[in-house]
Short mmCIF file of C-alpha atoms in Angstrom, two decimals:
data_model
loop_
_atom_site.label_atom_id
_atom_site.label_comp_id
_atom_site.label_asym_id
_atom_site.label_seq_id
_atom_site.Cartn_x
_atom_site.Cartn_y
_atom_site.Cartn_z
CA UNK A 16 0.00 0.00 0.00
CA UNK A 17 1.26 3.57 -0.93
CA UNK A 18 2.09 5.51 2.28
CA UNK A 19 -0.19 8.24 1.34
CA UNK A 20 -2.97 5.76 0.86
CA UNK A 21 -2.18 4.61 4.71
CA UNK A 22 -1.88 7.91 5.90
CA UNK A 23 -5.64 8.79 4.21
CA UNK A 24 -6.27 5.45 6.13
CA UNK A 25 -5.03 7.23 9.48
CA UNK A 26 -6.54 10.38 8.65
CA UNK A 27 -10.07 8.75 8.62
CA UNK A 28 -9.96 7.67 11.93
CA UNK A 29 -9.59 11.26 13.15
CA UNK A 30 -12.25 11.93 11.24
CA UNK A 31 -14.64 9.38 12.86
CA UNK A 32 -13.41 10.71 15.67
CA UNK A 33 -14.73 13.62 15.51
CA UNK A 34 -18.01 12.11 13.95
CA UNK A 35 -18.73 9.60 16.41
CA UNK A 36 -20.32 6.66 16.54
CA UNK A 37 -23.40 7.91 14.76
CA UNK A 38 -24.45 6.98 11.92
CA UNK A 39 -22.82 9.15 9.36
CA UNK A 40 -20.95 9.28 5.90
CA UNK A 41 -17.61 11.14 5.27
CA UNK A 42 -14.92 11.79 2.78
CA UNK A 43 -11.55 11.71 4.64
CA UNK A 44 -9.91 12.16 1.27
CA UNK A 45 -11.87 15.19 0.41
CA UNK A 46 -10.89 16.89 3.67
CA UNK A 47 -7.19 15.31 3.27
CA UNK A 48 -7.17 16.99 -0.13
CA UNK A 49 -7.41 20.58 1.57
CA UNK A 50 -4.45 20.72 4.06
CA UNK A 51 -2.67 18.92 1.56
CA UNK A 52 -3.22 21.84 -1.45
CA UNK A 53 -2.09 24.34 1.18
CA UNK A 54 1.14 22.50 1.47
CA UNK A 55 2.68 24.71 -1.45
CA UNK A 56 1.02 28.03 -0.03
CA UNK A 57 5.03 28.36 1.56
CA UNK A 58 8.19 27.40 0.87
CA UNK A 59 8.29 26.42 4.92
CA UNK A 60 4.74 25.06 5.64
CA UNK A 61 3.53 24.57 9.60
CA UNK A 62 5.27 21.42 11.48
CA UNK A 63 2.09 20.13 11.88
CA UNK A 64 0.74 19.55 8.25
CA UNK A 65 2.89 16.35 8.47
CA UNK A 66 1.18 15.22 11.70
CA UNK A 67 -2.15 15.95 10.36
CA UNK A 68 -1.33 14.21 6.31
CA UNK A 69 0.66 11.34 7.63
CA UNK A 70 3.08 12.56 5.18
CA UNK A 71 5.44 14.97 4.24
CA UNK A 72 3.65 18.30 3.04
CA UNK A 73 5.26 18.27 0.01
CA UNK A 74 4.67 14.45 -0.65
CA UNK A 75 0.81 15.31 -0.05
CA UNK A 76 0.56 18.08 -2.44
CA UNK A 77 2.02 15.91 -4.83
CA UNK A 78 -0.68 13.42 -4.20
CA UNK A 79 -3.26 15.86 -4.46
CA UNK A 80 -1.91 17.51 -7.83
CA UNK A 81 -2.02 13.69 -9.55
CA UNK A 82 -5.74 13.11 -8.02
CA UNK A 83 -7.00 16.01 -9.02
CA UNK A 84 -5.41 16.39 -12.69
CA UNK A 85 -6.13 12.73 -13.29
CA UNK A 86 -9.29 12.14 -11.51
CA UNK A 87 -10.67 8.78 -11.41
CA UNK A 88 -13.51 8.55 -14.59
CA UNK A 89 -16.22 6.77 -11.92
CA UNK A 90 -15.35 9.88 -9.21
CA UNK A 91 -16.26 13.37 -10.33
CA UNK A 92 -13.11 15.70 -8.47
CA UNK A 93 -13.26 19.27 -7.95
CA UNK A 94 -11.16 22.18 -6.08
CA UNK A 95 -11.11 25.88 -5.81
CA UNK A 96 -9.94 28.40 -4.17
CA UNK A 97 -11.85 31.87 -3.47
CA UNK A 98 -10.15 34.91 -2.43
CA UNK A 99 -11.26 38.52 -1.56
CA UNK A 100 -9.34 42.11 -0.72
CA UNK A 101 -8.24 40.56 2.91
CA UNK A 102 -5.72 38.37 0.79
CA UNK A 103 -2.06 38.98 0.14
CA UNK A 104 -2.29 39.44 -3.96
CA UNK A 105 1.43 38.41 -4.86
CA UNK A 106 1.61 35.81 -2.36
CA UNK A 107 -1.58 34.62 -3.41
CA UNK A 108 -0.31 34.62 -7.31
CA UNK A 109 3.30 32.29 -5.66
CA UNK A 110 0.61 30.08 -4.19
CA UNK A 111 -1.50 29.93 -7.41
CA UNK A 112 1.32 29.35 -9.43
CA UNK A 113 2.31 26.03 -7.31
CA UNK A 114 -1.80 24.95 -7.38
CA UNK A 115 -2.68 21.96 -9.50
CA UNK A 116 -3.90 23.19 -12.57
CA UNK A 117 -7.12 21.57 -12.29
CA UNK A 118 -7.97 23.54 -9.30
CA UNK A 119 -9.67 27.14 -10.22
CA UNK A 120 -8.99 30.21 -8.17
CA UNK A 121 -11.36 33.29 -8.18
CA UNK A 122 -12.51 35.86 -6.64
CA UNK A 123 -14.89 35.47 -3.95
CA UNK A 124 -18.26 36.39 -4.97
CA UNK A 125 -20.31 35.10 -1.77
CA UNK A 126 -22.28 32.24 -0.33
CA UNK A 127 -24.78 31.84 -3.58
CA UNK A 128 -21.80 31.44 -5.45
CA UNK A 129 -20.22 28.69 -3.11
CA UNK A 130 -23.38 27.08 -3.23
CA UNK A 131 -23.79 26.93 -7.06
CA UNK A 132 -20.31 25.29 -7.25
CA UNK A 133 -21.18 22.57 -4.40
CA UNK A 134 -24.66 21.25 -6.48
CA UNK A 135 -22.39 22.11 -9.93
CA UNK A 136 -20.04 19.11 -8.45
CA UNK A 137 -21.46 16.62 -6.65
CA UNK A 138 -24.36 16.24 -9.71
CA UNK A 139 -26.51 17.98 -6.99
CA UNK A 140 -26.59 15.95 -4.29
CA UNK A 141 -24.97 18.71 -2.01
CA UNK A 142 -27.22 21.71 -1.95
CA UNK A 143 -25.15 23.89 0.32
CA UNK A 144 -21.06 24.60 0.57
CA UNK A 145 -20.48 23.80 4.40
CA UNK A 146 -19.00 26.90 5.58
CA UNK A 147 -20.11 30.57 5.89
CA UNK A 148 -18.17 33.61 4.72
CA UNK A 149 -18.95 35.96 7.51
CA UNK A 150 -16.88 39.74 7.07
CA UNK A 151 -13.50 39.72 6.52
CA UNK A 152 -13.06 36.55 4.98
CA UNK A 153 -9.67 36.59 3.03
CA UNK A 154 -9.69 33.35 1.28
CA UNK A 155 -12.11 30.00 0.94
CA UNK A 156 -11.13 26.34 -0.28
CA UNK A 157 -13.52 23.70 -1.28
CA UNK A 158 -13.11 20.49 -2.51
CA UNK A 159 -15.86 18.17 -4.02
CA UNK A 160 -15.57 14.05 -4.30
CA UNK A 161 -19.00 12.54 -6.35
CA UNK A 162 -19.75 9.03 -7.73
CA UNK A 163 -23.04 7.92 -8.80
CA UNK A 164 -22.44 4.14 -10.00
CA UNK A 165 -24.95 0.83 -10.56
CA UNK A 166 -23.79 -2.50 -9.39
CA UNK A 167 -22.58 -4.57 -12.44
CA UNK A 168 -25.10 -7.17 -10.58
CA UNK A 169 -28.48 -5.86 -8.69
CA UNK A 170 -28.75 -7.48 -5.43
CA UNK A 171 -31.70 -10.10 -4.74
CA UNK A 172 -34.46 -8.33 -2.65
CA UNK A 173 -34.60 -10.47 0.81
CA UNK A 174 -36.72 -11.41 4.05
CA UNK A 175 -35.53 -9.32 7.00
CA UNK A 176 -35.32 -12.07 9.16
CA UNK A 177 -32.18 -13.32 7.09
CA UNK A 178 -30.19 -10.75 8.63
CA UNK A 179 -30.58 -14.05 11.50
CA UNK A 180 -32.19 -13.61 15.35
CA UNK A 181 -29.56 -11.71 16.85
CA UNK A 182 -30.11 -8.57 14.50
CA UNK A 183 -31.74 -5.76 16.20
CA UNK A 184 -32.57 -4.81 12.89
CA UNK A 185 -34.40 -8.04 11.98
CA UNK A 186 -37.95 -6.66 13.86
CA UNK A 187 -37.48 -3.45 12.61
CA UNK A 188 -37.26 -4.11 8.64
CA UNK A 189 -39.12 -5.95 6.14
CA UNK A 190 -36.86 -6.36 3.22
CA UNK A 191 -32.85 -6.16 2.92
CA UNK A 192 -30.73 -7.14 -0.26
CA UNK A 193 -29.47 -10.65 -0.82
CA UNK A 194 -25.87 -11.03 -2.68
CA UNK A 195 -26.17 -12.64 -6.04
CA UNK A 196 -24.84 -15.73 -7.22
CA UNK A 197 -22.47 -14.46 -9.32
CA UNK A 198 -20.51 -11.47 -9.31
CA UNK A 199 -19.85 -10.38 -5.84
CA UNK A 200 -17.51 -11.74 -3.50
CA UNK A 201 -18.51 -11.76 -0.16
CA UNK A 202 -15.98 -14.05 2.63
CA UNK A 203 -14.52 -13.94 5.84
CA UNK A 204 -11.45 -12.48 7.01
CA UNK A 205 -9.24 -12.21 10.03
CA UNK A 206 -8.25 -8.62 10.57
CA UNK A 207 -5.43 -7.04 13.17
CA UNK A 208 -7.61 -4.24 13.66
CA UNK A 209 -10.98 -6.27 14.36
CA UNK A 210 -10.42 -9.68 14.73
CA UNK A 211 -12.83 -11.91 12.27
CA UNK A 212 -14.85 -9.67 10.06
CA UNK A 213 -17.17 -10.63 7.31
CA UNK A 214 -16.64 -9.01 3.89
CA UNK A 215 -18.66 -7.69 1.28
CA UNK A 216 -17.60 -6.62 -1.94
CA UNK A 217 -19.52 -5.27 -4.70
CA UNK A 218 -17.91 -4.06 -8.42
CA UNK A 219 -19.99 -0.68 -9.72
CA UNK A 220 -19.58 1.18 -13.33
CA UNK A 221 -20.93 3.53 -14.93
CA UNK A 222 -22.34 2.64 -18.83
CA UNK A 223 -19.80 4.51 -21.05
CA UNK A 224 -17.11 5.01 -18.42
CA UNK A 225 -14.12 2.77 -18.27
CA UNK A 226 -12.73 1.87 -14.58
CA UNK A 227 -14.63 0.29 -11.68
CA UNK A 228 -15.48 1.32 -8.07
CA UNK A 229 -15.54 -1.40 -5.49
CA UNK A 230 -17.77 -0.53 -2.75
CA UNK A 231 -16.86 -2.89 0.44
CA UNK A 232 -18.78 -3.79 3.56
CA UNK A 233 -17.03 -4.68 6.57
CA UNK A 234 -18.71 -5.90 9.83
CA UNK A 235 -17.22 -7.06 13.16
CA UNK A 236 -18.23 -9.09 16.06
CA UNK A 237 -20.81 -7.25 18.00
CA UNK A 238 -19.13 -4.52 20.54
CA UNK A 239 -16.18 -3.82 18.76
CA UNK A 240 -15.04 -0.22 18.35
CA UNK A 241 -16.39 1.26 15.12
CA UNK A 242 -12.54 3.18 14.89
CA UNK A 243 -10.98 -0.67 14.86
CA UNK A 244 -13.84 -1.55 12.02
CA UNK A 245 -13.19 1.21 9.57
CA UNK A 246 -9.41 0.75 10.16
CA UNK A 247 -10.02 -2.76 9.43
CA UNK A 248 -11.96 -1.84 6.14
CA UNK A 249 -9.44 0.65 5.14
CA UNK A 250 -6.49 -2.25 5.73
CA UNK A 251 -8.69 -4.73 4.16
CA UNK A 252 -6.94 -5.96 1.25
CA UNK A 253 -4.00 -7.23 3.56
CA UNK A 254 -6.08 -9.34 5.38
CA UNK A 255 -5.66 -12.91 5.08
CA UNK A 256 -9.36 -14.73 4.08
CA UNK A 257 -10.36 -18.01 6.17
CA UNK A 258 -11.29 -20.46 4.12
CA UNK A 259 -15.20 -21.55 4.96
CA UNK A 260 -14.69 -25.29 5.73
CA UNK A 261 -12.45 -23.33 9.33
CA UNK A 262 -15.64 -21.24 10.46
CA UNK A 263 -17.39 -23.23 13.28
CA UNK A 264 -21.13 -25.07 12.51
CA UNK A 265 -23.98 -23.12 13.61
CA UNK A 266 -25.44 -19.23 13.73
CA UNK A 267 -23.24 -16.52 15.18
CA UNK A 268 -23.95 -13.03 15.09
CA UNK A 269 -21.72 -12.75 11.90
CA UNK A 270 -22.46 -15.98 9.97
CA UNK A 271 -24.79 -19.16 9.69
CA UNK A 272 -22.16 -21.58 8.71
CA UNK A 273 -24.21 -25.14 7.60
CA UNK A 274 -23.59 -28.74 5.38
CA UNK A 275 -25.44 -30.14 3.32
CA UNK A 276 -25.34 -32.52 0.38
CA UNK A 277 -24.62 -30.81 -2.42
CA UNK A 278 -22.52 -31.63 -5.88
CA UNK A 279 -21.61 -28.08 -6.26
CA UNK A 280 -18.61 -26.42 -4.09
CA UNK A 281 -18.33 -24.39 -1.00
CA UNK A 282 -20.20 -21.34 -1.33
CA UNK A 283 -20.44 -18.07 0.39
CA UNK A 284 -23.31 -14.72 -0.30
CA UNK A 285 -24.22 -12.20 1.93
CA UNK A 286 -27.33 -10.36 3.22
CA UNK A 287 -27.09 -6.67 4.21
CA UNK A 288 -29.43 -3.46 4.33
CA UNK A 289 -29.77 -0.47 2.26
CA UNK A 290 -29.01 2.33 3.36
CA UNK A 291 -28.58 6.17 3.43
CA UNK A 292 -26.84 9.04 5.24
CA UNK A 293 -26.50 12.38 5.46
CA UNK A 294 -24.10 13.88 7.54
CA UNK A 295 -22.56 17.61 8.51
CA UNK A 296 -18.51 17.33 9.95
CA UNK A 297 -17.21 19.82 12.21
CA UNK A 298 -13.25 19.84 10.97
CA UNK A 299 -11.37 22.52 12.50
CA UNK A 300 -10.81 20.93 15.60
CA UNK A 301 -7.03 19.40 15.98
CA UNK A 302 -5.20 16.22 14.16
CA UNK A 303 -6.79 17.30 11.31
CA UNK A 304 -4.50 19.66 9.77
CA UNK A 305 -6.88 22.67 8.90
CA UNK A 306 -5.16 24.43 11.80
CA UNK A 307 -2.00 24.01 10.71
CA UNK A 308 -3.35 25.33 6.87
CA UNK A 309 -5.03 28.22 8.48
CA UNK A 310 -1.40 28.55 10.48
CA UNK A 311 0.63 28.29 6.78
CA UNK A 312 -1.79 30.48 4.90
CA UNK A 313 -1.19 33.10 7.38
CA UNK A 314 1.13 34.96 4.91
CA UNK A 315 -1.69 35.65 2.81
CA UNK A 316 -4.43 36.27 4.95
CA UNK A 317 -3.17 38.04 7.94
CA UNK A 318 -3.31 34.97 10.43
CA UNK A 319 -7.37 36.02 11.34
CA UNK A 320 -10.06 32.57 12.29
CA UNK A 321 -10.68 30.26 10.10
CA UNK A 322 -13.92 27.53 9.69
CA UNK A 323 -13.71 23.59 8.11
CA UNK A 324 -17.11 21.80 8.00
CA UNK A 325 -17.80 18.99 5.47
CA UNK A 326 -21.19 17.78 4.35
CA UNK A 327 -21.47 14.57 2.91
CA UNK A 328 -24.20 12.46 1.80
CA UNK A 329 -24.74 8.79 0.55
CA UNK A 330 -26.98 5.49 -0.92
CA UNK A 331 -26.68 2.65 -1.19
CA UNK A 332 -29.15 -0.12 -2.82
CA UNK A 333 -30.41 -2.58 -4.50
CA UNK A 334 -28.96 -1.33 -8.17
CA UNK A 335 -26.39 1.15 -6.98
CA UNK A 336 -24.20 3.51 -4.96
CA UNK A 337 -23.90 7.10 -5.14
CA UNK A 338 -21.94 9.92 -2.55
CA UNK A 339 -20.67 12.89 -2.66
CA UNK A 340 -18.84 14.83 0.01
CA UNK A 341 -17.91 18.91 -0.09
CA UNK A 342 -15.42 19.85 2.62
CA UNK A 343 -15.20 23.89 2.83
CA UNK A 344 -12.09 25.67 4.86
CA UNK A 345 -12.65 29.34 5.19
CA UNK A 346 -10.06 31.55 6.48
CA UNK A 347 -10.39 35.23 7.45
CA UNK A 348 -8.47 37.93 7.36
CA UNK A 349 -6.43 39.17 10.79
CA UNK A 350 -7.71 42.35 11.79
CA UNK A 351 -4.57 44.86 11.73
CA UNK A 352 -2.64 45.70 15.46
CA UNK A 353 -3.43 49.13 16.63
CA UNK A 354 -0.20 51.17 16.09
CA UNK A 355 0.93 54.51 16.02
CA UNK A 356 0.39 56.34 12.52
CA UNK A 357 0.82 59.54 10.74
CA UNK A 358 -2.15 61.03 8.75
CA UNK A 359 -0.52 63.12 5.86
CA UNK A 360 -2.52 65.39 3.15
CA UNK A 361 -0.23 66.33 0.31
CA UNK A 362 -1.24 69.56 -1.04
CA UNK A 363 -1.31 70.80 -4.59
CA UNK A 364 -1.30 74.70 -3.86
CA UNK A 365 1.91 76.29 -6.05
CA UNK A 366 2.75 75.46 -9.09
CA UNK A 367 3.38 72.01 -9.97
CA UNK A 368 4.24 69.38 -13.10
CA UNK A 369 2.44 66.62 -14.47
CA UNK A 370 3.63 63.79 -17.04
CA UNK A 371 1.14 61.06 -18.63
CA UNK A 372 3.56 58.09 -19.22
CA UNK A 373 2.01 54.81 -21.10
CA UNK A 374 1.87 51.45 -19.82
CA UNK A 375 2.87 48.65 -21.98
CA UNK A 376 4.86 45.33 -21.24
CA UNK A 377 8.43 45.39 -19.97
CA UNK A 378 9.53 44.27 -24.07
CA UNK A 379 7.56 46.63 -25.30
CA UNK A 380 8.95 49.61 -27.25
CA UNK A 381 5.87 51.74 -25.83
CA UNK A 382 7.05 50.81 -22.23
CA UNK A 383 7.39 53.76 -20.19
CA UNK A 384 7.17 56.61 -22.75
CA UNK A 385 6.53 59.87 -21.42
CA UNK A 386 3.71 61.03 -24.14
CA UNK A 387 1.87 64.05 -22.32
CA UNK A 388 3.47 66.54 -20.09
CA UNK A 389 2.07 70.14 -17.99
CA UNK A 390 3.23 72.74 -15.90
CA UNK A 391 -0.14 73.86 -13.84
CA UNK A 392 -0.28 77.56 -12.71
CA UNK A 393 -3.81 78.50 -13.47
CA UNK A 394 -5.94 76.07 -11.78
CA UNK A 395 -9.72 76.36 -12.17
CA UNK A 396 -12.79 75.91 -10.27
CA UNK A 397 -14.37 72.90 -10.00
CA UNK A 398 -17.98 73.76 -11.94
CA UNK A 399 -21.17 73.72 -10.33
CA UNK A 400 -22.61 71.07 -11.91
CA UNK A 401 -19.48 68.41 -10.87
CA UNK A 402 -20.61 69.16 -7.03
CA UNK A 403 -23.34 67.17 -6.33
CA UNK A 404 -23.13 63.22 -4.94
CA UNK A 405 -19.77 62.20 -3.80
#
């Protein structure tokens, strides 16, 4: 596995963390992308970008240049960066120049705009960019992660009570989705993070597109920590399967393991809900990095507050998946120290020169010319009909 891939892994725990054990949906890697893009923002970024990416800054904005210039075909990708008159303009345009070119960078227009851009990306299944842009805002990021895929196989529709007797959620439903019989893997595996954890997989495309997305279940014994689960999903594909004639006879709370005569082979499905979230992810706490951004961007925006928020959203079903995530970081501008200063009015009240030079480009031969010139010693009145408004 990539080490960036295992530090994403790392990263999403901190965002569970900070989502609970709620029912929710995230992008980590939308919300990695963010601290990561600021990495380039300095030619000495904060110390603790690298705690916060699991790599080194400059490692992780050349992760998030390749993602994002090279998106996946299945995952619609999107950044941008917003900036208003609280922002440093040439270090801005050093920034800019280091920016994948994928990612757009304009001027910040307000929270209809944001808006627009979050429904324009995530094929409208975000309404809303997560963070306001209260006064004084210098500069806003957003980044926007969207799939919307069908199962190369539909699932078979179900009874409930196949989820088995110890399923709270066997009462409560009526219908849940049965695997296939061909064309998704579904096995058991033993985990470092989890112990034995049954497996779903399930390949999804899109008609025209080429690639795949493999959308994985991953369930646990009953009372294990939901961080130790999703670590054990993320670390999945180094997990060694058990083969099905080692699983004990008899109904546990993860299997029903029987024989039977049969002339075919061993065979393994799985049964598992739909589902669908919606979730709203407070991000600026710390360990995940949008501190240290805010602390790295300072040179541009003065060093004021800053916000991070994602809002994510998800389905899954009988015929498909489809997610999208938004993560919004919104930094304002420091409000300047109080210091002593001199008020100075330069006045115009003897005789006095004036030259009109042109403006052209440094190569140009029209660079600099001085083409009008005056010597003013009769001023006039300003007329009557000038004085109104201001």
């Amino acid at each position: 596995m990539n080490d960036w891939i295992a530090a994403v892994g790392r990263y999403a725990q901190r965002v569970r963390a900070v989502a609970g054990g709620e029912h929710h949906v995230a992008s980590p890697l939308g919300a990695w992308l963010l601290p990561a893009l600021t990495a380039s923002a300095t030619p000495d970024p904060d110390p603790g970008l690298t705690e916060a990416l699991g790599v080194s800054p400059s490692q992780a904005a050349d992760v998030a240049g390749t993602l994002l210039t090279a998106p996946h075909p299945l995952v619609a990708a999107a950044t941008a960066v917003w900036h208003s008159g609280h922002v440093d303009r040439a270090a801005l345009a050093r920034w800019q120049a280091g920016l994948p070119s994928a990612t757009a960078v304009e001027p910040l227009r307000g929270q209809d705009d944001l808006d627009r851009w979050a429904r324009a990306n995530t094929f409208g299944l975000i309404k809303r960019f997560p963070v306001s842009v209260p006064p004084r805002t210098a500069l806003v990021m957003g980044s926007a992660l969207a799939t919307k895929v069908r199962w190369d196989t539909p699932f078979r529709p179900a009874p409930a009570r196949a989820l088995g007797p110890a399923s709270p959620w066997a009462s409560r439903l009526s219908t849940v989705l049965r695997t296939p019989r061909h064309g998704h893997d579904a096995y058991v595996a033993t985990t470092a993070q989890a112990g034995d954890v049954i497996v779903h997989a399930a390949p999804a495309t899109l008609p025209g597109a080429p690639g795949t997305l493999r959308v994985m279940s991953v369930a646990a014994a009953p009372g294990v920590e939901p961080g130790r689960v999703l670590a054990a999903a993320y670390a999945i594909g180094a997990a060694a399967r058990t083969p099905l004639s080692a699983l004990p006879l008899g109904e546990t709370a993860l299997w029903d393991a029987r024989e039977e005569m049969s002339s075919g082979g061993d065979s393994c499905q799985a049964v598992l809900p739909c589902w669908s979230a919606t979730s709203d992810h407070e991000l600026a706490g710390p360990g995940l990095g949008f501190d240290a951004a805010a602390r790295t961007l300072a040179p541009l925006t003065g060093g004021g507050g800053f916000q991070a928020r994602q809002s994510a959203t998800a389905t899954f079903g009988r015929y498909g998946f489809e997610a999208a995530a938004v993560t919004g970081f919104a930094a304002r501008g420091g409000a300047p120290a109080p210091r002593l200063v001199r008020s100075v009015e330069l006045r115009f009240g003897h005789p006095y020169a004036v030259v009109a030079f042109t403006d052209a480009a440094p190569d140009s031969p029209w660079h600099g010319v001085p083409v009008f010139s005056a010597w003013v010693t009769e001023p006039e009145d300003l007329p009557e009909s000038h004085r109104g408004g201001h």
